[in-house]
Short mmCIF file of C-alpha atoms in Angstrom, two decimals:
data_model
loop_
_atom_site.label_atom_id
_atom_site.label_comp_id
_atom_site.label_asym_id
_atom_site.label_seq_id
_atom_site.Cartn_x
_atom_site.Cartn_y
_atom_site.Cartn_z
CA MET P 26 9.26 1.51 -19.15
CA GLY P 27 6.56 4.02 -20.67
CA MET P 28 6.85 6.62 -20.05
CA LEU P 29 4.35 7.65 -16.87
CA LYS P 30 2.19 10.29 -17.06
CA ARG P 31 3.19 13.02 -14.23
CA VAL P 32 0.51 12.53 -12.39
CA VAL P 33 -0.07 15.70 -10.27
CA PHE P 34 -2.55 16.03 -7.14
CA THR P 35 -4.98 18.44 -5.70
CA GLU P 36 -5.16 20.00 -3.07
CA GLU P 37 -8.49 18.14 -2.65
CA GLN P 38 -7.02 14.89 -4.49
CA MET P 39 -3.85 14.62 -1.51
CA GLY P 40 -6.36 15.70 1.35
CA MET P 41 -8.44 11.67 0.50
CA LEU P 42 -5.26 10.22 -0.74
CA GLU P 43 -4.45 11.13 2.13
CA ALA P 44 -7.28 10.22 4.00
CA ASN P 45 -7.10 6.19 3.62
CA PRO P 46 -4.98 5.37 5.99
CA ASN P 47 -3.10 3.35 3.40
CA VAL P 48 -1.20 6.27 2.36
CA LEU P 49 1.60 6.91 4.78
CA ARG P 50 2.19 10.41 2.71
CA VAL P 51 1.36 12.80 -0.34
CA THR P 52 2.85 15.33 -1.98
CA GLU P 53 1.60 17.02 -5.31
CA SER P 54 2.74 14.33 -7.66
CA ALA P 55 3.81 10.98 -5.59
CA ILE P 56 2.56 8.55 -2.92
CA THR P 57 3.75 6.67 -0.62
CA TYR P 58 2.46 4.15 0.70
CA THR P 59 1.90 1.86 4.50
CA PRO P 60 3.67 -1.22 4.16
CA ALA P 61 1.41 -3.09 5.16
CA PHE P 62 -0.79 -1.79 2.76
CA LYS P 63 2.01 -2.76 -0.05
CA LEU P 64 2.43 -6.31 2.09
CA ALA P 65 -1.01 -7.33 1.55
CA ALA P 66 -1.53 -6.33 -1.12
CA ILE P 67 1.46 -8.00 -2.52
CA GLN P 68 -0.55 -11.32 -0.65
CA ALA P 69 -3.78 -10.60 -2.51
CA TYR P 70 -1.69 -10.24 -5.81
CA MET P 71 -0.38 -13.32 -5.40
CA GLN P 72 -4.14 -14.55 -4.68
CA GLY P 73 -4.75 -13.86 -7.81
CA GLN P 74 -6.43 -10.37 -7.38
CA THR P 75 -5.20 -8.28 -10.13
CA PRO P 76 -3.77 -5.03 -9.06
CA SER P 77 -6.41 -2.66 -10.13
CA GLU P 78 -9.43 -4.14 -8.57
CA ILE P 79 -7.19 -4.72 -4.58
CA PHE P 80 -6.20 -0.64 -4.89
CA ILE P 81 -9.52 -0.18 -5.41
CA GLN P 82 -10.84 -1.93 -2.10
CA ALA P 83 -8.25 -0.36 -0.59
CA GLY P 84 -10.34 2.84 -1.50
CA PHE P 85 -7.62 4.82 -3.67
CA ASN P 86 -9.32 5.87 -6.77
CA LEU P 87 -8.08 4.86 -10.37
CA ASP P 88 -9.13 8.09 -11.96
CA VAL P 89 -6.37 9.90 -9.47
CA ILE P 90 -4.07 8.26 -8.65
CA GLY P 91 -4.15 6.67 -12.47
CA HIS P 92 -4.74 3.40 -14.14
CA GLN P 93 -1.09 2.51 -14.45
CA LYS P 94 -0.60 2.99 -11.06
CA PRO P 95 -1.94 0.04 -9.40
CA LYS P 96 0.27 -2.12 -11.81
CA HIS P 97 3.27 -0.15 -11.68
CA SER P 98 3.76 0.11 -8.22
CA LEU P 99 2.63 -3.47 -7.37
CA LYS P 100 5.90 -4.87 -9.80
CA ARG P 101 7.80 -2.16 -7.68
CA TRP P 102 6.98 -4.30 -4.22
CA ARG P 103 7.25 -7.83 -5.53
CA ASP P 104 10.41 -6.73 -6.87
CA THR P 105 11.74 -5.26 -3.32
CA PHE P 106 9.70 -7.72 -1.82
CA ASN P 107 12.20 -11.00 -3.52
CA GLN P 108 14.55 -9.16 -3.33
CA TYR P 109 14.99 -7.58 0.04
CA GLY P 110 11.71 -9.56 2.30
CA GLU P 111 9.53 -8.06 3.91
CA LYS P 112 12.17 -4.86 5.89
CA GLY P 113 12.59 -3.79 2.44
CA LEU P 114 9.14 -3.05 2.30
CA MET P 115 8.81 -1.81 5.67
CA THR P 116 11.89 0.78 4.84
CA GLU P 117 10.86 3.46 2.21
CA ARG P 118 13.38 3.03 -0.68
CA ARG P 119 12.89 5.41 -2.72
CA GLY P 120 13.31 9.09 -2.14
CA LYS P 121 15.53 9.07 0.69
CA GLY P 122 15.31 11.55 3.09
CA SER P 123 12.29 13.17 1.65
CA THR P 124 10.21 14.94 4.29
CA GLY P 125 7.65 13.75 6.94
CA ARG P 126 3.62 14.27 7.03
CA LYS P 127 2.42 17.21 8.95
CA PRO P 128 0.84 16.20 12.63
CA SER P 129 -2.01 13.96 11.87
CA GLY P 130 -3.52 16.50 14.84
CA GLU P 131 -6.29 17.92 12.47
CA LEU P 132 -8.01 14.29 12.41
CA SER P 133 -11.48 14.58 12.81
CA ALA P 134 -12.72 11.64 15.47
CA GLU P 135 -14.66 10.24 12.88
CA ASP P 136 -11.28 10.26 10.06
CA GLU P 137 -10.14 9.18 13.12
CA LEU P 138 -12.28 5.87 13.74
CA LYS P 139 -11.66 5.44 10.05
CA ARG P 140 -8.06 4.74 10.67
CA ALA P 141 -8.60 3.29 12.99
CA LYS P 142 -10.88 0.69 11.63
CA ALA P 143 -8.66 -0.09 8.26
CA LYS P 144 -5.51 -0.74 10.39
CA ILE P 145 -8.06 -2.78 12.40
CA LYS P 146 -8.99 -4.51 8.86
CA LEU P 147 -4.86 -4.60 7.55
CA LEU P 148 -3.76 -5.89 10.94
CA GLU P 149 -6.25 -8.40 10.62
CA ALA P 150 -6.09 -9.28 7.50
CA GLN P 151 -1.58 -9.76 8.69
CA VAL P 152 -2.67 -12.37 11.73
CA ASP P 153 -4.16 -14.61 8.15
CA LEU P 154 -1.31 -14.12 6.09
CA LEU P 155 1.06 -15.08 9.18
CA LYS P 156 -0.72 -18.05 10.00
CA LYS P 157 -1.92 -18.84 7.04
CA LEU P 158 2.64 -18.71 6.24
CA ASP P 159 2.99 -20.16 9.51
CA ALA P 160 0.49 -23.88 8.60
CA LEU P 161 2.62 -23.84 5.14
CA GLU P 162 5.93 -23.98 7.16
CA GLN P 163 4.75 -27.20 9.00
CA GLN P 164 3.33 -28.19 5.85
CA LYS P 165 6.98 -28.67 4.74
CA LYS P 166 8.14 -29.43 8.21
CA ARG P 167 6.46 -32.67 7.93
#
């Protein structure tokens, strides 16, 4: 495992990352992603998208988060997924006991809307995924 350059985010970068609906919380050196994003990312990866494409489409700037980040994150999530299934992605396995993010009361209406729209997009993707999985299950039963 090559040494990962420790990324330290500036206040501005942390603000940008926090505004991304795929992010649960941000510290100066770590990003915690939402379970929905992890799941969608694994799904997209299985459909042949590269980790970088997935992260860029999800609104992440690789210059900020680091160009190796998507690859490493996806590998970790796939391992977790293979070992614990969807439930494993729902609970944050790293850094237990880390403090939550500040209440989202400070979000502007615009940010709220952006976040809601992204959440809808993600939920729609999940519904599609579940439909596909369901269809696959049905095929297996035949």
